[in-house]
């Protein structure tokens, strides 16, 4: 039976703890330490080295993950039903990744989207009419767009997605900017198709923010909605795919069984590909200006980020999900976007990300990769490479091929007829975009309170245990889910650990050793070990792992200069703990410098995160600490501030060897903090684009993470003036933790201490808590 991620990590940790090498006695002139170690040379910036090494590890991991991607695909080609059944699990996982979490309206219908005084018909041409329409999609969210209906018999139906920055009116021939030959909606309607052109969230930033709070951003509207949706298990891709599926629902109510296709360019090409992969009622798809390799997904805009996507999918895999239906790929350039709107006064915080186009040769290779495992249906994949000099999407060759795949010989592309004539003013695009952004935001915001109830059903109502040992056992599957589905499990290494060290400070009460731990393909760990004076041979002491916050360094935690910013924040709490008799290790975490946020972008498509690497580092740290003669392996605690408080909730939830935990300056109603637009301290407004973790809203808020720590002692340190949250929301979330410990009969193992201060270490009740639960006497 294969080991789970947590079990592999524990097994590897035990093996490594037993296999650590014993170094020979130091030669003359070689530094000596109270533990086996090689000499460590000074570094100009070991923090930057750590981030660089982590980036290299992620970049090296991607090819191996991609190479294994095909092993999970076992298509059954016996017949169409068997093939569809063999792909169903992949389709379900893709739907989850893309945020298709809400039920669609059961009885959708298209309604005219116009004021009472406006014409019902927006424009007319000899062979079709144009109406502005809206239709229900999921609770609280409607689609908006243009509907083109043939004047004669309708032979097929098409959802045609524009690019995010393209007006539906342009594709219908109502606005200039496209040659009539490339006005795809108009040409499909002239061929006898009923065509729906949805409006998409665009890449402007006008409505990205909350003016009532004075918080505006330069995030595109797509990123603005992504930031709110992603931690709630939703996604702009999912919302817009659901618009297409709801349109198919509406057409199905007519009962005429006409074939339905989906097409799009640029962002619309992405949506057409996803829609056809997820909705089997689309009989044909046309993907233009999007199809190609996805190995550089981390460089694309944040609103395309999908957690775990590359482990199972690329564009070729989505093409296989479309088969045995038909796919036409048009190898033209997509939109070229250098990044989000430029930051300016009062508007900042957007994530970097750019759009570039795949070369025709890359498109050809990716489609060939799809065909390799397509069995008898490889011929259903068709590539259109326009002739030299043709750069506009939706060319005659591509539209003609799509129509043939959609409806056979009865659907024929005809030369463009007369342009449609307007019957009244065009819809106000700026107003419609404002309303579209507001509707998506309202739908996301409504999920925050719903998510609280979902988490109740996910964990609290499923575990009736009232004994501490029973609770710990019952948390096992939840811990595995948290590790695999939320954090991402970095592969455990079985290589021996190399330890290097140097002494960096000596004080009367303690000595500081800088330590670097290296182990195979795991990220190296680096930190400062503070050994208190007076250690006796054979004596065993408890350890506190003291964790810095954002942009911190290990030395900040023992810096005693009252004028320094680090002393103001951390109060030299590692030094104070060492003076109280604890052995202290202050590791460096990855959240420092200008590049670390991009690590999250590299990690997420691989089903990993910053905390995948950080957890592996802490596993190595614990392995090493347990080998030190003075360390009592059963009494290792954790105390972290800010980002270190985030670490305090995640790492001990996974590594049960941490015996007691203090979370300072972080504990919160975390899902609310990630997603709300009604509080100025929300992460939706800030540059911390790496913060959202997918679908926390339905699984693990901070109380649920604390539940994974239980029944071990757990404490929250909270300053009344700490802008990381509000007392009211912190208290709301902590009440769940206090109720759990009381229910387990161990209320004395949890505490919260409020103090009159800000985002700093308080070091009063927390010290007493650690003394008590790590069984070390307080100083007199």
XYZ file of C-alpha atoms in Angstrom:
780
model
C 0.000 0.000 0.000
C 1.627 3.339 -1.033
C 2.505 5.803 1.700
C 0.592 9.066 1.925
C 2.547 12.371 1.641
C 2.680 12.875 5.422
C 3.649 9.240 6.000
C 6.445 9.458 3.403
C 7.740 12.596 5.082
C 7.680 10.960 8.520
C 9.339 7.778 7.246
C 12.063 9.669 5.429
C 12.622 11.891 8.453
C 13.101 8.847 10.710
C 15.523 7.262 8.239
C 17.517 10.472 7.995
C 17.645 10.961 11.738
C 19.241 7.523 12.048
C 21.567 8.009 9.086
C 23.153 11.373 9.946
C 26.931 11.008 9.649
C 29.282 11.233 12.621
C 32.152 13.513 11.696
C 35.720 12.813 12.801
C 37.304 14.902 15.492
C 38.288 18.370 14.325
C 41.842 18.891 13.155
C 43.965 21.634 14.663
C 42.717 25.071 13.639
C 39.303 23.773 12.562
C 36.329 25.429 14.306
C 34.582 23.184 16.816
C 30.905 23.135 17.684
C 28.856 21.287 20.285
C 27.465 19.197 17.426
C 28.957 17.521 14.317
C 29.374 20.086 11.518
C 31.668 21.167 8.727
C 32.881 24.778 8.661
C 30.526 27.271 7.011
C 31.916 30.182 5.020
C 30.267 33.599 5.400
C 27.845 34.717 2.693
C 27.007 38.182 1.419
C 23.298 37.271 1.199
C 22.355 33.737 2.159
C 18.685 34.734 2.054
C 18.923 35.510 -1.659
C 20.843 32.262 -2.179
C 17.978 30.359 -0.554
C 15.349 31.951 -2.815
C 17.521 31.268 -5.877
C 17.983 27.645 -4.831
C 14.228 27.257 -4.287
C 13.524 28.660 -7.744
C 16.024 26.246 -9.283
C 14.423 23.323 -7.435
C 10.968 24.227 -8.740
C 12.259 24.698 -12.256
C 14.026 21.335 -12.066
C 10.913 19.637 -10.653
C 8.636 20.717 -13.494
C 10.067 18.475 -16.273
C 9.837 15.416 -14.026
C 6.236 16.241 -13.117
C 5.341 16.794 -16.760
C 7.012 13.530 -17.717
C 4.785 11.650 -15.269
C 1.625 13.471 -16.387
C 0.667 10.845 -18.918
C 0.819 7.980 -16.411
C -2.509 8.984 -14.883
C -4.263 8.924 -18.269
C -5.611 5.509 -19.219
C -8.057 6.103 -22.077
C -10.319 3.218 -22.995
C -10.789 3.170 -26.781
C -13.212 0.227 -26.994
C -16.082 2.547 -27.847
C -17.196 6.098 -27.279
C -19.014 5.374 -24.007
C -15.967 3.581 -22.573
C -13.696 6.428 -23.654
C -15.920 9.066 -22.050
C -16.130 7.030 -18.831
C -12.342 6.666 -18.661
C -11.943 10.449 -18.968
C -14.670 11.401 -16.490
C -12.336 11.615 -13.449
C -10.009 13.970 -15.340
C -12.938 16.139 -16.384
C -14.154 16.317 -12.773
C -10.722 17.369 -11.512
C -10.410 19.991 -14.247
C -13.818 21.388 -13.280
C -12.677 21.672 -9.667
C -9.406 23.404 -10.618
C -11.252 25.873 -12.847
C -13.706 26.762 -10.098
C -16.936 25.288 -11.456
C -18.327 24.975 -7.949
C -21.862 26.357 -8.185
C -25.028 24.793 -9.629
C -26.345 26.487 -12.751
C -29.820 27.934 -13.012
C -32.213 25.040 -13.725
C -34.357 26.904 -16.259
C -32.303 29.557 -18.065
C -33.742 31.685 -20.843
C -32.340 34.542 -22.894
C -33.919 37.903 -22.080
C -33.535 41.161 -23.926
C -30.956 43.358 -22.167
C -32.308 46.811 -22.974
C -34.096 49.715 -21.352
C -37.871 49.876 -21.974
C -37.438 52.796 -24.336
C -34.796 51.043 -26.453
C -35.409 48.887 -29.497
C -35.619 45.163 -28.766
C -33.585 44.494 -31.917
C -30.218 46.225 -31.785
C -29.294 45.810 -35.448
C -30.495 44.052 -38.583
C -28.855 42.617 -41.675
C -30.515 40.806 -44.588
C -29.616 37.411 -43.116
C -29.640 37.973 -39.339
C -30.669 40.204 -36.427
C -28.696 41.281 -33.350
C -30.065 41.620 -29.819
C -28.406 42.474 -26.516
C -29.308 39.679 -24.106
C -28.772 38.436 -20.575
C -29.286 34.972 -19.132
C -29.000 33.409 -15.658
C -25.835 31.394 -15.002
C -25.320 30.586 -11.307
C -27.088 32.101 -8.285
C -26.396 35.826 -8.260
C -24.649 35.940 -11.629
C -25.983 36.531 -15.144
C -24.306 36.406 -18.513
C -24.449 39.487 -20.744
C -23.775 39.610 -24.455
C -25.068 39.775 -28.011
C -27.282 37.175 -29.652
C -27.287 36.941 -33.461
C -30.215 35.035 -34.947
C -30.461 33.990 -38.624
C -33.407 35.339 -40.548
C -33.820 31.960 -42.208
C -33.704 28.457 -40.704
C -31.259 27.987 -37.829
C -28.869 25.136 -38.670
C -26.554 25.219 -35.618
C -25.715 27.249 -32.537
C -22.373 28.685 -31.419
C -21.009 30.330 -28.286
C -18.321 32.667 -29.606
C -15.993 34.050 -26.932
C -14.193 37.293 -27.804
C -10.843 38.148 -26.301
C -11.095 39.872 -22.927
C -10.358 43.252 -24.499
C -12.514 42.703 -27.577
C -16.043 44.091 -27.840
C -18.765 41.653 -28.925
C -20.012 44.437 -31.207
C -16.786 44.195 -33.198
C -17.299 40.502 -33.938
C -20.880 41.240 -35.010
C -19.844 43.970 -37.451
C -21.312 46.814 -35.368
C -17.979 48.498 -34.569
C -14.935 49.179 -36.776
C -11.595 47.502 -36.258
C -12.035 44.127 -37.957
C -12.142 43.309 -41.631
C -15.590 41.867 -42.500
C -13.916 38.577 -43.438
C -12.820 38.181 -39.773
C -16.046 39.326 -38.098
C -16.686 35.819 -36.864
C -20.093 36.295 -35.237
C -21.458 37.977 -38.343
C -20.051 35.316 -40.692
C -21.348 32.410 -38.594
C -24.801 34.019 -38.473
C -24.759 34.504 -42.246
C -24.049 30.773 -42.517
C -27.210 29.964 -40.566
C -25.886 29.759 -36.996
C -27.482 31.332 -33.942
C -24.474 32.951 -32.248
C -24.067 34.088 -28.642
C -21.136 36.435 -27.942
C -20.647 36.831 -24.144
C -19.067 39.911 -22.618
C -15.935 39.079 -20.618
C -14.161 40.710 -17.738
C -11.562 42.883 -19.442
C -7.971 43.893 -18.665
C -8.717 47.455 -17.634
C -8.455 48.396 -13.938
C -11.144 51.105 -13.674
C -13.377 49.154 -11.293
C -10.683 47.182 -9.446
C -11.008 48.442 -5.904
C -13.395 49.870 -3.379
C -13.713 53.661 -3.722
C -15.688 53.832 -0.463
C -12.557 52.654 1.382
C -10.193 54.688 -0.759
C -8.531 51.427 -1.870
C -8.012 51.172 -5.627
C -5.621 48.899 -7.488
C -4.019 48.515 -10.892
C -5.177 44.910 -11.092
C -7.024 44.061 -14.270
C -10.693 43.317 -13.741
C -9.833 39.674 -14.345
C -7.213 39.650 -11.593
C -9.518 41.609 -9.254
C -12.153 38.882 -9.508
C -9.521 36.119 -9.380
C -8.163 37.471 -6.055
C -11.616 37.274 -4.463
C -12.620 33.961 -6.037
C -9.531 31.750 -5.827
C -9.494 31.174 -2.046
C -13.210 30.384 -2.252
C -12.718 27.632 -4.829
C -13.946 29.767 -7.724
C -12.185 31.287 -10.707
C -12.887 33.723 -13.572
C -12.338 30.816 -15.974
C -15.022 28.815 -14.210
C -17.497 31.682 -14.107
C -17.147 32.314 -17.845
C -17.213 28.637 -18.817
C -20.440 28.393 -16.838
C -21.882 31.164 -19.015
C -21.340 28.989 -22.070
C -22.800 25.917 -20.374
C -25.848 27.904 -19.235
C -26.366 29.029 -22.841
C -26.366 25.373 -23.904
C -28.931 24.710 -21.159
C -31.148 27.490 -22.527
C -30.893 26.187 -26.093
C -31.576 22.612 -24.943
C -34.941 23.757 -23.553
C -36.056 24.436 -27.131
C -35.920 20.694 -27.871
C -34.748 20.961 -31.492
C -31.448 19.048 -31.015
C -29.433 21.396 -33.212
C -25.635 20.945 -32.994
C -23.847 23.384 -30.671
C -20.249 24.544 -30.994
C -17.902 26.881 -29.143
C -15.192 29.139 -30.515
C -12.935 31.952 -29.373
C -9.728 33.922 -29.810
C -7.145 34.937 -27.207
C -8.759 34.742 -23.787
C -11.801 33.544 -25.680
C -9.687 30.743 -27.143
C -8.778 29.630 -23.628
C -12.467 29.663 -22.676
C -13.479 27.779 -25.817
C -10.893 25.081 -25.064
C -11.963 24.723 -21.430
C -15.659 24.871 -22.320
C -15.404 22.100 -24.887
C -13.278 19.977 -22.537
C -15.807 20.330 -19.713
C -19.127 20.384 -21.601
C -19.686 17.314 -23.746
C -22.714 18.832 -25.498
C -20.378 20.986 -27.588
C -19.885 18.892 -30.714
C -17.080 21.042 -32.135
C -14.671 23.721 -30.960
C -12.525 26.347 -32.676
C -9.560 27.594 -30.613
C -7.727 30.565 -32.086
C -4.703 32.443 -30.778
C -4.344 30.365 -27.603
C -3.397 26.698 -28.132
C 0.198 25.727 -27.353
C 2.577 24.512 -24.638
C 1.758 25.636 -21.069
C 5.154 25.014 -19.475
C 5.498 28.774 -18.862
C 2.113 29.187 -17.214
C 3.815 30.891 -14.250
C 4.726 33.810 -16.528
C 1.162 34.363 -17.722
C -1.190 36.743 -15.877
C -2.224 35.692 -12.376
C -5.852 35.251 -13.443
C -4.777 32.183 -15.428
C -3.197 30.483 -12.404
C -4.642 27.031 -11.663
C -3.426 25.027 -8.671
C -2.068 21.619 -9.713
C -2.963 22.101 -13.378
C 0.336 20.981 -14.939
C 0.432 17.766 -12.927
C -2.442 16.465 -15.017
C -3.173 18.860 -17.853
C -1.799 20.894 -20.674
C -3.523 22.030 -23.846
C -2.993 18.573 -25.385
C -4.796 16.918 -22.474
C -7.743 19.295 -22.838
C -7.849 18.393 -26.518
C -8.129 14.722 -25.520
C -11.049 15.601 -23.256
C -12.804 17.088 -26.287
C -12.417 13.923 -28.350
C -14.142 12.111 -29.962
C -15.840 15.403 -30.695
C -14.092 17.776 -33.120
C -11.416 20.388 -32.448
C -10.075 22.961 -34.907
C -6.994 24.910 -33.829
C -6.100 28.107 -35.677
C -2.399 28.914 -35.253
C -2.549 32.706 -35.222
C -1.090 35.160 -32.731
C -3.078 35.933 -29.643
C -3.100 39.238 -27.801
C 0.348 40.422 -26.733
C 0.175 41.885 -23.219
C 3.315 43.126 -21.448
C 1.708 43.255 -18.010
C -1.083 44.820 -15.989
C -1.832 48.544 -16.216
C 1.057 50.626 -14.938
C 0.981 51.460 -11.221
C 0.219 55.085 -10.489
C -0.780 57.290 -7.596
C -3.509 55.527 -5.670
C -3.415 52.400 -7.827
C -0.935 49.556 -7.291
C -0.736 45.958 -6.117
C -1.169 44.015 -9.376
C 0.784 40.835 -9.985
C 3.229 40.676 -12.903
C 2.278 38.539 -15.868
C 2.448 38.764 -19.635
C 0.871 37.184 -22.671
C 2.918 36.061 -25.642
C 1.933 33.916 -28.598
C 3.023 30.388 -29.373
C 4.788 29.979 -32.703
C 3.004 27.812 -35.288
C 5.642 25.099 -34.792
C 4.881 25.015 -31.049
C 1.156 24.802 -31.764
C 1.801 21.945 -34.178
C 3.895 20.027 -31.597
C 1.271 20.413 -28.868
C -1.517 19.225 -31.164
C 0.676 16.291 -32.231
C 1.138 15.442 -28.551
C -2.647 15.347 -28.206
C -2.920 13.052 -31.207
C -0.347 10.593 -29.849
C -2.839 9.104 -27.392
C -6.091 9.808 -29.217
C -6.661 6.327 -30.605
C -9.087 6.190 -33.523
C -10.063 9.840 -33.148
C -6.742 11.549 -33.902
C -8.219 12.708 -37.220
C -10.781 14.755 -35.274
C -7.979 17.206 -34.410
C -7.430 19.726 -37.202
C -4.760 22.424 -37.430
C -5.232 25.550 -39.549
C -2.069 27.553 -40.228
C -3.024 30.706 -42.151
C -1.047 31.672 -45.199
C 1.893 33.992 -44.759
C 0.878 37.528 -43.938
C -2.558 36.633 -42.537
C -2.505 37.666 -38.881
C -6.157 38.305 -37.979
C -7.995 35.485 -36.182
C -11.074 33.645 -37.414
C -9.944 33.473 -41.025
C -12.019 31.921 -43.776
C -10.140 28.595 -43.602
C -10.645 28.252 -39.842
C -14.311 29.282 -39.861
C -15.013 26.994 -42.801
C -13.346 24.018 -41.119
C -15.231 24.712 -37.886
C -18.584 24.834 -39.687
C -17.884 21.524 -41.448
C -16.982 19.880 -38.141
C -20.054 21.391 -36.502
C -22.772 20.617 -39.007
C -21.355 18.822 -42.024
C -22.026 19.879 -45.626
C -25.200 21.801 -44.746
C -23.151 24.490 -42.997
C -21.249 26.504 -45.566
C -19.355 29.738 -45.085
C -20.596 32.402 -47.498
C -18.948 35.691 -48.483
C -19.740 38.566 -46.101
C -23.023 40.259 -46.950
C -24.117 43.832 -46.252
C -23.100 45.159 -42.832
C -25.830 45.145 -40.188
C -27.670 48.421 -39.726
C -28.144 49.797 -36.222
C -31.702 50.327 -35.027
C -30.633 52.417 -32.043
C -27.621 53.353 -29.901
C -25.056 50.688 -29.096
C -24.928 49.421 -25.500
C -22.793 51.504 -23.136
C -19.716 49.276 -22.871
C -18.239 51.112 -19.874
C -21.483 50.786 -17.932
C -21.797 47.130 -18.850
C -18.211 46.410 -17.757
C -18.844 48.168 -14.443
C -21.975 46.100 -13.896
C -20.188 42.912 -14.958
C -17.333 43.472 -12.488
C -19.773 44.370 -9.719
C -21.854 41.244 -10.348
C -18.833 38.938 -10.257
C -17.549 40.642 -7.114
C -20.941 40.361 -5.415
C -21.094 36.667 -6.267
C -17.636 36.105 -4.760
C -18.394 38.164 -1.653
C -21.571 36.168 -1.037
C -19.432 33.031 -0.828
C -17.488 34.241 2.230
C -20.288 33.651 4.715
C -21.407 30.537 2.854
C -17.862 29.191 3.156
C -18.079 29.292 6.958
C -20.977 26.846 6.810
C -19.161 24.740 4.223
C -16.160 24.383 6.538
C -18.506 23.296 9.308
C -19.733 20.484 7.076
C -16.233 19.674 5.838
C -14.649 19.086 9.256
C -16.482 19.973 12.442
C -19.714 18.058 11.866
C -17.873 15.005 10.543
C -15.707 14.374 13.606
C -17.637 13.527 16.780
C -14.524 12.592 18.815
C -14.410 13.896 22.400
C -11.154 12.290 23.560
C -7.806 13.887 22.654
C -6.334 10.642 21.323
C -9.429 9.984 19.222
C -9.318 13.513 17.819
C -5.683 13.177 16.832
C -6.429 9.937 15.015
C -9.502 11.381 13.279
C -7.449 14.313 11.996
C -5.213 11.990 9.963
C -7.242 12.071 6.717
C -7.803 15.805 7.060
C -4.066 16.329 7.545
C -3.369 14.342 4.398
C -5.958 16.401 2.497
C -4.382 19.632 3.771
C -0.925 18.448 2.737
C -1.832 17.120 -0.707
C -4.656 19.431 -1.796
C -3.822 22.763 -0.142
C -0.097 22.966 0.686
C 1.332 20.436 -1.756
C 3.751 17.734 -0.626
C 7.407 18.149 -1.606
C 8.970 14.702 -2.194
C 10.862 13.444 0.842
C 14.583 12.956 0.307
C 16.467 9.914 1.530
C 19.871 11.528 1.105
C 22.028 12.137 4.179
C 22.064 15.633 5.654
C 25.161 17.752 5.332
C 25.583 20.140 8.272
C 27.754 23.259 8.067
C 28.088 25.864 10.797
C 29.978 28.888 12.102
C 29.752 30.830 15.331
C 28.392 34.344 14.755
C 27.816 35.789 18.247
C 28.703 35.071 21.857
C 26.933 36.655 24.813
C 27.239 35.843 28.505
C 23.886 34.005 28.492
C 23.925 32.424 25.020
C 25.918 31.670 21.874
C 24.679 31.892 18.301
C 25.746 29.413 15.603
C 24.758 29.917 11.986
C 23.754 26.528 10.537
C 23.063 25.324 6.999
C 21.439 21.928 6.402
C 21.539 20.390 2.907
C 19.722 17.214 1.952
C 19.457 15.879 -1.583
C 16.853 17.544 -3.770
C 15.110 19.196 -0.816
C 15.549 22.952 -0.318
C 18.443 23.701 1.997
C 17.577 25.010 5.446
C 19.402 27.876 7.092
C 19.065 29.434 10.509
C 20.629 30.499 13.766
C 20.960 28.144 16.724
C 21.005 29.859 20.120
C 22.481 27.681 22.842
C 21.939 28.909 26.391
C 24.860 28.979 28.766
C 25.146 26.441 31.520
C 24.232 23.337 29.521
C 25.432 20.311 31.431
C 26.637 17.027 29.907
C 23.705 14.648 29.522
C 21.135 17.388 30.204
C 18.063 17.524 27.940
C 16.418 20.873 27.202
C 13.259 21.899 25.319
C 13.615 23.755 22.009
C 11.639 26.662 20.617
C 11.764 27.147 16.857
C 11.376 30.927 16.550
C 10.126 32.104 13.166
C 10.542 35.575 11.674
C 7.958 37.298 9.497
C 7.900 38.914 6.056
C 11.306 40.285 4.982
C 12.858 39.052 8.234
C 16.180 37.362 8.941
C 17.254 34.949 11.691
C 19.468 37.634 13.230
C 16.440 39.918 13.663
C 15.184 37.618 16.393
C 18.196 38.159 18.654
C 19.041 41.737 17.641
C 19.168 43.703 20.909
C 19.738 47.181 19.464
C 16.801 49.239 20.826
C 17.063 51.621 17.851
C 16.628 48.904 15.254
C 13.339 48.137 13.566
C 13.836 44.425 14.140
C 14.071 44.958 17.913
C 10.877 47.043 17.846
C 9.072 44.189 16.082
C 10.613 41.054 17.526
C 11.834 42.291 20.944
C 14.820 39.904 20.569
C 12.485 37.111 21.567
C 14.914 34.365 20.506
C 17.478 35.821 22.899
C 14.907 36.167 25.674
C 13.879 32.537 25.258
C 17.526 31.426 25.372
C 17.982 33.438 28.584
C 15.032 31.510 30.003
C 16.899 28.282 29.357
C 15.381 27.157 26.054
C 17.488 26.036 23.125
C 16.296 28.195 20.248
C 16.542 27.681 16.511
C 15.582 30.624 14.280
C 15.223 29.329 10.698
C 15.057 31.524 7.642
C 11.934 31.170 5.564
C 11.558 31.992 1.889
C 9.413 35.104 2.205
C 12.084 37.766 1.699
C 13.324 39.792 -1.257
C 11.822 40.922 -4.558
C 11.650 37.459 -6.168
C 10.037 35.162 -3.611
C 6.445 35.769 -4.693
C 7.234 34.361 -8.110
C 8.129 31.089 -6.370
C 4.424 30.719 -5.622
C 3.618 31.230 -9.298
C 6.125 28.519 -10.243
C 4.822 26.187 -7.546
C 1.048 26.486 -7.935
C 0.648 24.907 -11.399
C 2.679 21.968 -10.054
C 0.323 21.489 -7.112
C 2.931 22.952 -4.748
C 3.366 26.158 -2.763
C 5.881 28.131 -0.747
C 4.841 26.054 2.230
C 5.658 22.826 0.369
C 9.279 23.942 0.469
C 9.069 25.444 3.943
C 7.548 22.269 5.385
C 10.358 20.202 3.851
C 12.882 22.593 5.404
C 11.274 22.219 8.813
C 11.284 18.446 8.502
C 15.041 18.612 7.957
C 15.404 21.029 10.879
C 13.505 18.719 13.218
C 15.539 15.724 12.061
C 18.730 17.583 12.853
C 17.589 19.065 16.154
C 16.632 15.600 17.378
C 20.258 14.471 16.932
C 21.667 17.178 19.222
C 22.663 15.704 22.593
C 21.053 18.512 24.603
C 17.699 18.433 22.793
C 14.655 16.668 24.171
C 12.972 15.565 20.944
C 9.573 15.371 22.641
C 9.667 19.017 23.715
C 10.104 21.098 20.566
C 7.786 24.093 20.279
C 7.082 26.683 17.601
C 6.610 30.458 18.005
C 6.191 32.662 14.928
C 5.150 36.234 14.157
C 3.301 37.519 11.069
C 4.303 35.335 8.098
C 5.977 33.276 10.789
C 2.532 33.052 12.386
C 1.211 31.724 9.078
C 4.000 29.149 9.264
C 2.967 28.355 12.850
C -0.474 27.339 11.618
C 0.588 25.324 8.586
C 3.850 23.557 9.388
C 2.928 22.163 12.848
C -0.442 21.119 11.390
C 1.581 18.798 9.125
C 4.605 17.999 11.311
C 3.246 16.527 14.513
C 6.653 16.565 16.180
C 6.037 20.185 17.128
C 4.752 19.750 20.675
C 3.362 23.250 21.333
C 2.566 26.194 19.049
C 2.267 29.967 19.494
C 0.805 31.932 16.551
C 1.480 35.668 16.845
C 0.236 38.459 14.592
C -1.490 36.238 12.067
C -4.462 34.264 13.428
C -7.642 35.533 11.821
C -10.817 34.722 9.958
C -8.357 34.067 7.182
C -10.744 33.423 4.322
C -12.436 36.747 5.021
C -9.059 38.509 5.108
C -8.082 36.953 1.783
C -11.307 37.677 -0.078
C -13.277 40.575 1.395
C -13.478 43.907 -0.404
C -15.073 45.623 2.607
C -12.002 45.986 4.825
C -8.964 48.060 4.049
C -6.566 45.390 5.353
C -7.743 42.714 2.925
C -5.168 41.063 0.691
C -7.309 41.758 -2.390
C -5.874 45.290 -2.374
C -2.195 44.552 -1.774
C 0.900 43.338 -3.564
C 0.813 40.006 -1.655
C -0.596 38.148 -4.636
C 0.976 34.905 -3.380
C -1.293 34.773 -0.322
C -4.478 33.134 -1.726
C -4.511 29.357 -1.392
C -7.067 27.587 -3.548
C -10.396 26.650 -1.963
C -9.454 27.370 1.647
C -12.976 28.690 2.033
C -14.457 25.197 1.766
C -11.754 23.408 3.729
C -9.259 25.035 6.088
C -9.573 28.417 7.715
C -7.341 29.157 10.679
C -9.610 27.384 13.143
C -9.482 24.239 11.016
C -5.682 24.464 10.817
C -5.630 24.727 14.607
C -7.861 21.651 14.699
C -5.061 19.759 12.931
C -2.677 20.897 15.675
C -5.033 19.786 18.459
C -4.775 18.225 20.983
C -1.267 19.700 21.209
C -1.114 23.043 23.052
C -1.968 26.016 20.842
C -1.903 29.735 21.651
C -2.760 32.971 19.843
C -0.962 36.247 20.628
C -3.002 39.257 19.499
C -2.258 42.984 19.700
C -5.356 45.174 19.805
C -3.768 47.588 17.321
C -2.411 44.901 14.973
C -3.651 45.775 11.483
C -3.408 42.148 10.345
C -6.996 41.750 11.525
C -9.615 43.005 13.925
C -10.233 41.842 17.477
C -13.784 40.940 16.530
C -12.855 38.602 13.679
C -9.880 37.114 15.536
C -12.132 36.383 18.516
C -14.811 34.935 16.245
C -12.340 32.474 14.746
C -10.563 31.641 17.996
C -13.854 30.786 19.700
C -14.029 27.684 17.499
C -10.617 26.592 18.772
C -11.508 27.224 22.413
C -14.744 25.275 21.990
C -12.827 22.315 20.540
C -10.317 22.147 23.379
C -13.125 22.419 25.916
C -15.033 19.644 24.176
C -11.912 17.461 24.338
C -11.616 18.161 28.058
C -8.303 20.023 27.713
C -9.197 23.754 27.845
C -5.927 24.479 29.647
C -4.005 23.566 26.468
C -5.187 26.604 24.528
C -5.089 30.332 25.190
C -5.378 33.717 23.560
C -3.614 36.764 24.930
C -4.708 40.253 23.933
C -2.320 43.108 24.610
C -2.260 46.831 24.019
C 0.072 46.924 21.052
C 0.495 46.305 17.348
C 2.143 43.819 15.018
C 4.897 42.803 17.436
C 6.012 40.020 19.728
C 4.536 40.606 23.176
C 6.384 37.843 24.982
C 4.451 37.679 28.250
C 1.712 35.074 28.254
C 3.423 33.288 25.376
C 6.556 32.706 27.472
C 4.473 31.320 30.332
C 2.614 29.115 27.854
C 5.848 27.654 26.462
C 7.319 27.100 29.917
C 4.218 25.265 30.986
C 3.677 23.088 27.952
C 7.327 22.353 27.207
C 7.862 21.524 30.878
C 10.669 23.960 31.618
C 10.617 26.018 34.824
C 10.191 29.770 34.581
C 13.092 31.861 35.872
C 12.659 33.177 39.400
